[in-house]
PDB file of C-alpha atoms in Angstrom:
ATOM      1  CA  UNK A   1     104.752  87.042  19.796  1.00 69.00           C
ATOM      2  CA  UNK A   2     106.973  89.984  20.552  1.00 85.00           C
ATOM      3  CA  UNK A   3     109.881  90.019  23.006  1.00 85.00           C
ATOM      4  CA  UNK A   4     108.035  92.109  25.677  1.00 87.00           C
ATOM      5  CA  UNK A   5     105.058  89.701  25.815  1.00 88.00           C
ATOM      6  CA  UNK A   6     107.412  86.733  26.133  1.00 86.00           C
ATOM      7  CA  UNK A   7     109.269  88.367  29.057  1.00 86.00           C
ATOM      8  CA  UNK A   8     106.012  89.198  30.820  1.00 89.00           C
ATOM      9  CA  UNK A   9     104.748  85.640  30.373  1.00 87.00           C
ATOM     10  CA  UNK A  10     108.006  84.195  31.665  1.00 87.00           C
ATOM     11  CA  UNK A  11     107.928  86.539  34.682  1.00 88.00           C
ATOM     12  CA  UNK A  12     104.330  85.576  35.533  1.00 89.00           C
ATOM     13  CA  UNK A  13     105.155  81.881  35.213  1.00 92.00           C
ATOM     14  CA  UNK A  14     108.115  82.312  37.579  1.00 90.00           C
ATOM     15  CA  UNK A  15     105.989  84.184  40.144  1.00 90.00           C
ATOM     16  CA  UNK A  16     103.282  81.507  39.956  1.00 89.00           C
ATOM     17  CA  UNK A  17     105.846  78.714  40.418  1.00 88.00           C
ATOM     18  CA  UNK A  18     107.373  80.440  43.451  1.00 89.00           C
ATOM     19  CA  UNK A  19     103.939  81.016  44.976  1.00 89.00           C
ATOM     20  CA  UNK A  20     103.018  77.352  44.456  1.00 89.00           C
ATOM     21  CA  UNK A  21     106.280  76.253  46.036  1.00 89.00           C
ATOM     22  CA  UNK A  22     105.701  78.535  49.039  1.00 86.00           C
ATOM     23  CA  UNK A  23     102.130  77.247  49.499  1.00 88.00           C
ATOM     24  CA  UNK A  24     103.263  73.622  49.284  1.00 87.00           C
ATOM     25  CA  UNK A  25     105.976  74.285  51.858  1.00 86.00           C
ATOM     26  CA  UNK A  26     103.570  75.988  54.282  1.00 88.00           C
ATOM     27  CA  UNK A  27     101.016  73.208  53.795  1.00 85.00           C
ATOM     28  CA  UNK A  28     103.682  70.620  54.598  1.00 85.00           C
ATOM     29  CA  UNK A  29     104.533  72.409  57.824  1.00 85.00           C
ATOM     30  CA  UNK A  30     100.938  72.974  58.979  1.00 87.00           C
ATOM     31  CA  UNK A  31      99.331  69.653  57.919  1.00 84.00           C
ATOM     32  CA  UNK A  32     100.468  67.740  61.038  1.00 86.00           C
ATOM     33  CA  UNK A  33      99.286  70.569  63.301  1.00 88.00           C
ATOM     34  CA  UNK A  34      95.895  70.657  61.585  1.00 86.00           C
ATOM     35  CA  UNK A  35      95.553  66.864  61.833  1.00 81.00           C
ATOM     36  CA  UNK A  36      96.468  66.985  65.524  1.00 83.00           C
ATOM     37  CA  UNK A  37      93.891  69.713  66.213  1.00 87.00           C
ATOM     38  CA  UNK A  38      91.213  67.766  64.331  1.00 85.00           C
ATOM     39  CA  UNK A  39      91.965  64.663  66.426  1.00 83.00           C
ATOM     40  CA  UNK A  40      91.762  66.701  69.642  1.00 85.00           C
ATOM     41  CA  UNK A  41      88.353  68.051  68.562  1.00 85.00           C
ATOM     42  CA  UNK A  42      87.180  64.530  67.644  1.00 87.00           C
ATOM     43  CA  UNK A  43      88.322  63.143  71.007  1.00 87.00           C
ATOM     44  CA  UNK A  44      86.490  65.964  72.809  1.00 88.00           C
ATOM     45  CA  UNK A  45      83.315  65.220  70.842  1.00 91.00           C
ATOM     46  CA  UNK A  46      83.558  61.504  71.687  1.00 92.00           C
ATOM     47  CA  UNK A  47      83.975  62.362  75.367  1.00 92.00           C
ATOM     48  CA  UNK A  48      80.870  64.517  75.097  1.00 93.00           C
ATOM     49  CA  UNK A  49      78.662  61.788  73.596  1.00 96.00           C
ATOM     50  CA  UNK A  50      80.020  59.011  75.833  1.00 96.00           C
ATOM     51  CA  UNK A  51      81.214  60.879  78.931  1.00 94.00           C
ATOM     52  CA  UNK A  52      81.922  57.888  81.178  1.00 91.00           C
ATOM     53  CA  UNK A  53      84.579  56.450  78.860  1.00 91.00           C
ATOM     54  CA  UNK A  54      88.229  56.497  79.822  1.00 85.00           C
ATOM     55  CA  UNK A  55      89.442  55.826  76.267  1.00 93.00           C
ATOM     56  CA  UNK A  56      88.232  55.341  72.700  1.00 95.00           C
ATOM     57  CA  UNK A  57      89.606  52.734  70.302  1.00 95.00           C
ATOM     58  CA  UNK A  58      89.187  53.327  66.578  1.00 95.00           C
ATOM     59  CA  UNK A  59      87.478  50.146  65.372  1.00 95.00           C
ATOM     60  CA  UNK A  60      86.240  51.141  61.923  1.00 95.00           C
ATOM     61  CA  UNK A  61      88.535  48.652  60.159  1.00 93.00           C
ATOM     62  CA  UNK A  62      87.337  45.807  62.409  1.00 94.00           C
ATOM     63  CA  UNK A  63      83.772  46.202  61.118  1.00 92.00           C
ATOM     64  CA  UNK A  64      84.495  47.367  57.559  1.00 84.00           C
ATOM     65  CA  UNK A  65      82.653  44.387  56.019  1.00 87.00           C
ATOM     66  CA  UNK A  66      79.360  45.266  57.694  1.00 88.00           C
ATOM     67  CA  UNK A  67      79.448  49.080  57.782  1.00 92.00           C
ATOM     68  CA  UNK A  68      76.967  50.961  55.561  1.00 94.00           C
ATOM     69  CA  UNK A  69      78.473  53.745  53.442  1.00 94.00           C
ATOM     70  CA  UNK A  70      76.869  56.461  55.596  1.00 96.00           C
ATOM     71  CA  UNK A  71      78.960  55.406  58.599  1.00 97.00           C
ATOM     72  CA  UNK A  72      82.384  57.024  58.258  1.00 96.00           C
ATOM     73  CA  UNK A  73      83.753  56.352  61.732  1.00 96.00           C
ATOM     74  CA  UNK A  74      83.359  53.840  64.547  1.00 97.00           C
ATOM     75  CA  UNK A  75      85.104  53.749  67.917  1.00 97.00           C
ATOM     76  CA  UNK A  76      84.683  51.528  70.935  1.00 97.00           C
ATOM     77  CA  UNK A  77      84.297  53.461  74.187  1.00 96.00           C
ATOM     78  CA  UNK A  78      86.138  51.723  76.991  1.00 96.00           C
ATOM     79  CA  UNK A  79      85.685  52.023  80.715  1.00 94.00           C
ATOM     80  CA  UNK A  80      88.613  50.533  82.650  1.00 92.00           C
ATOM     81  CA  UNK A  81      89.825  48.797  79.440  1.00 91.00           C
ATOM     82  CA  UNK A  82      86.462  47.081  78.952  1.00 95.00           C
ATOM     83  CA  UNK A  83      84.202  47.878  75.967  1.00 96.00           C
ATOM     84  CA  UNK A  84      81.209  49.793  77.319  1.00 96.00           C
ATOM     85  CA  UNK A  85      79.866  51.741  74.363  1.00 97.00           C
ATOM     86  CA  UNK A  86      80.125  52.440  70.661  1.00 97.00           C
ATOM     87  CA  UNK A  87      80.557  55.843  69.022  1.00 98.00           C
ATOM     88  CA  UNK A  88      79.578  56.286  65.378  1.00 98.00           C
ATOM     89  CA  UNK A  89      80.243  59.100  62.940  1.00 98.00           C
ATOM     90  CA  UNK A  90      77.518  59.215  60.303  1.00 98.00           C
ATOM     91  CA  UNK A  91      77.045  61.380  57.217  1.00 97.00           C
ATOM     92  CA  UNK A  92      73.511  61.809  55.934  1.00 96.00           C
ATOM     93  CA  UNK A  93      71.869  64.178  53.473  1.00 95.00           C
ATOM     94  CA  UNK A  94      69.951  67.052  55.022  1.00 94.00           C
ATOM     95  CA  UNK A  95      68.114  70.051  53.572  1.00 94.00           C
ATOM     96  CA  UNK A  96      71.252  72.099  52.889  1.00 93.00           C
ATOM     97  CA  UNK A  97      73.692  69.262  52.211  1.00 94.00           C
ATOM     98  CA  UNK A  98      75.500  66.628  54.201  1.00 97.00           C
ATOM     99  CA  UNK A  99      75.012  66.508  57.960  1.00 97.00           C
ATOM    100  CA  UNK A 100      77.877  64.847  59.810  1.00 97.00           C
ATOM    101  CA  UNK A 101      76.875  63.647  63.254  1.00 97.00           C
ATOM    102  CA  UNK A 102      78.301  61.624  66.092  1.00 98.00           C
ATOM    103  CA  UNK A 103      76.080  59.314  68.110  1.00 98.00           C
ATOM    104  CA  UNK A 104      76.994  56.954  70.945  1.00 98.00           C
ATOM    105  CA  UNK A 105      75.285  53.877  72.343  1.00 98.00           C
ATOM    106  CA  UNK A 106      75.739  52.038  75.623  1.00 97.00           C
ATOM    107  CA  UNK A 107      76.386  48.329  75.012  1.00 97.00           C
ATOM    108  CA  UNK A 108      74.819  47.042  78.237  1.00 97.00           C
ATOM    109  CA  UNK A 109      71.733  49.272  78.462  1.00 97.00           C
ATOM    110  CA  UNK A 110      71.168  49.624  74.676  1.00 97.00           C
ATOM    111  CA  UNK A 111      70.437  53.349  74.963  1.00 98.00           C
ATOM    112  CA  UNK A 112      71.737  56.424  73.185  1.00 98.00           C
ATOM    113  CA  UNK A 113      74.227  58.175  75.456  1.00 97.00           C
ATOM    114  CA  UNK A 114      74.724  61.261  73.340  1.00 97.00           C
ATOM    115  CA  UNK A 115      74.395  62.980  69.992  1.00 97.00           C
ATOM    116  CA  UNK A 116      76.426  65.795  68.500  1.00 96.00           C
ATOM    117  CA  UNK A 117      76.225  67.442  65.100  1.00 96.00           C
ATOM    118  CA  UNK A 118      79.791  67.846  63.827  1.00 95.00           C
ATOM    119  CA  UNK A 119      79.178  69.711  60.550  1.00 93.00           C
ATOM    120  CA  UNK A 120      76.163  70.882  58.571  1.00 95.00           C
ATOM    121  CA  UNK A 121      74.975  73.417  55.998  1.00 91.00           C
ATOM    122  CA  UNK A 122      71.428  73.767  57.241  1.00 92.00           C
ATOM    123  CA  UNK A 123      69.398  76.977  57.206  1.00 90.00           C
ATOM    124  CA  UNK A 124      70.407  79.373  60.008  1.00 92.00           C
ATOM    125  CA  UNK A 125      67.655  79.721  62.600  1.00 90.00           C
ATOM    126  CA  UNK A 126      65.851  76.610  61.344  1.00 90.00           C
ATOM    127  CA  UNK A 127      67.750  73.424  60.491  1.00 92.00           C
ATOM    128  CA  UNK A 128      70.908  74.821  62.064  1.00 93.00           C
ATOM    129  CA  UNK A 129      69.118  74.348  65.404  1.00 90.00           C
ATOM    130  CA  UNK A 130      69.964  70.656  65.060  1.00 94.00           C
ATOM    131  CA  UNK A 131      73.341  71.584  66.533  1.00 91.00           C
ATOM    132  CA  UNK A 132      71.799  72.981  69.725  1.00 92.00           C
ATOM    133  CA  UNK A 133      71.840  71.070  72.991  1.00 91.00           C
ATOM    134  CA  UNK A 134      68.050  71.259  73.385  1.00 93.00           C
ATOM    135  CA  UNK A 135      67.611  69.297  70.144  1.00 95.00           C
ATOM    136  CA  UNK A 136      70.422  66.815  70.800  1.00 93.00           C
ATOM    137  CA  UNK A 137      69.021  66.095  74.265  1.00 95.00           C
ATOM    138  CA  UNK A 138      65.870  64.702  72.630  1.00 95.00           C
ATOM    139  CA  UNK A 139      67.941  61.603  71.801  1.00 97.00           C
ATOM    140  CA  UNK A 140      69.564  61.227  75.224  1.00 96.00           C
ATOM    141  CA  UNK A 141      68.780  57.914  76.987  1.00 96.00           C
ATOM    142  CA  UNK A 142      66.402  56.871  74.191  1.00 97.00           C
ATOM    143  CA  UNK A 143      66.023  53.094  73.830  1.00 96.00           C
ATOM    144  CA  UNK A 144      68.157  51.974  70.878  1.00 97.00           C
ATOM    145  CA  UNK A 145      66.277  48.738  70.309  1.00 96.00           C
ATOM    146  CA  UNK A 146      63.453  50.509  68.461  1.00 95.00           C
ATOM    147  CA  UNK A 147      63.695  52.469  65.227  1.00 97.00           C
ATOM    148  CA  UNK A 148      63.219  56.178  65.893  1.00 97.00           C
ATOM    149  CA  UNK A 149      60.545  58.223  64.135  1.00 96.00           C
ATOM    150  CA  UNK A 150      60.206  61.960  63.680  1.00 96.00           C
ATOM    151  CA  UNK A 151      56.912  63.558  64.712  1.00 95.00           C
ATOM    152  CA  UNK A 152      55.785  67.156  64.439  1.00 93.00           C
ATOM    153  CA  UNK A 153      53.927  67.220  67.760  1.00 92.00           C
ATOM    154  CA  UNK A 154      54.923  66.382  71.330  1.00 91.00           C
ATOM    155  CA  UNK A 155      56.091  62.705  71.385  1.00 91.00           C
ATOM    156  CA  UNK A 156      53.711  60.233  72.992  1.00 93.00           C
ATOM    157  CA  UNK A 157      55.784  57.102  72.373  1.00 94.00           C
ATOM    158  CA  UNK A 158      59.387  56.480  73.465  1.00 92.00           C
ATOM    159  CA  UNK A 159      60.543  55.934  69.865  1.00 94.00           C
ATOM    160  CA  UNK A 160      59.390  59.396  68.716  1.00 94.00           C
ATOM    161  CA  UNK A 161      61.635  62.435  68.272  1.00 96.00           C
ATOM    162  CA  UNK A 162      59.952  65.822  67.948  1.00 94.00           C
ATOM    163  CA  UNK A 163      61.065  67.669  64.814  1.00 94.00           C
ATOM    164  CA  UNK A 164      62.502  71.153  64.900  1.00 94.00           C
ATOM    165  CA  UNK A 165      59.723  73.559  63.920  1.00 90.00           C
ATOM    166  CA  UNK A 166      59.971  74.348  60.175  1.00 88.00           C
ATOM    167  CA  UNK A 167      62.971  72.016  59.821  1.00 90.00           C
ATOM    168  CA  UNK A 168      61.413  68.581  59.441  1.00 92.00           C
ATOM    169  CA  UNK A 169      63.837  67.552  56.671  1.00 95.00           C
ATOM    170  CA  UNK A 170      66.816  68.282  58.897  1.00 96.00           C
ATOM    171  CA  UNK A 171      65.191  66.494  61.845  1.00 96.00           C
ATOM    172  CA  UNK A 172      64.530  63.439  59.665  1.00 96.00           C
ATOM    173  CA  UNK A 173      68.095  63.497  58.302  1.00 96.00           C
ATOM    174  CA  UNK A 174      69.534  63.474  61.827  1.00 97.00           C
ATOM    175  CA  UNK A 175      67.129  60.754  62.972  1.00 97.00           C
ATOM    176  CA  UNK A 176      67.813  58.656  59.862  1.00 97.00           C
ATOM    177  CA  UNK A 177      71.541  58.973  60.577  1.00 97.00           C
ATOM    178  CA  UNK A 178      70.960  57.810  64.149  1.00 98.00           C
ATOM    179  CA  UNK A 179      68.863  54.901  62.841  1.00 98.00           C
ATOM    180  CA  UNK A 180      71.638  53.851  60.435  1.00 97.00           C
ATOM    181  CA  UNK A 181      74.101  53.722  63.335  1.00 97.00           C
ATOM    182  CA  UNK A 182      71.495  52.115  65.611  1.00 97.00           C
ATOM    183  CA  UNK A 183      70.884  49.257  63.142  1.00 97.00           C
ATOM    184  CA  UNK A 184      74.622  48.530  62.851  1.00 97.00           C
ATOM    185  CA  UNK A 185      74.999  48.739  66.633  1.00 97.00           C
ATOM    186  CA  UNK A 186      72.218  46.204  67.257  1.00 96.00           C
ATOM    187  CA  UNK A 187      73.578  43.803  64.644  1.00 95.00           C
ATOM    188  CA  UNK A 188      77.120  43.874  66.022  1.00 94.00           C
ATOM    189  CA  UNK A 189      76.932  44.684  69.728  1.00 93.00           C
TER     190      UNK A 189
END
């Protein structure tokens, strides 16, 4: 190896080390801000799916022995410091990858109080419609004591959820995620 190649290699290594150091420093400064913003977004989503709650208490660790692997978050919704509902975060496989959803249940009435898709990679214009309010509202006030089923036509039974046209896999993935949370809810609340 000649002297010029060695100098160039040493220079590139120095530039790469400085760039890595700068990125690590910036990441260290922005990580708390990012985490804070993510928590604010999560709190807003919980307030959306269980709007009557005054506070949410992270209770995932309290139920860790009985939680299926698809459930990645669990919070108790409190009204005037009394447990009133349960909010679950569930990850389930959809058509385009993992669908992360939040679903809430009312403890007293045993109904779904809200559903929100947090993240997905579903097909735009088809499965991506699972994030729309008109689809999420199909789950609103549905009795949680019965397992939900996806149907392709207008529902005739209270346990049926109409699939999104041309996105049955996505509709089933969302409904299966709700059913996973529903089963844990009924066993524990």
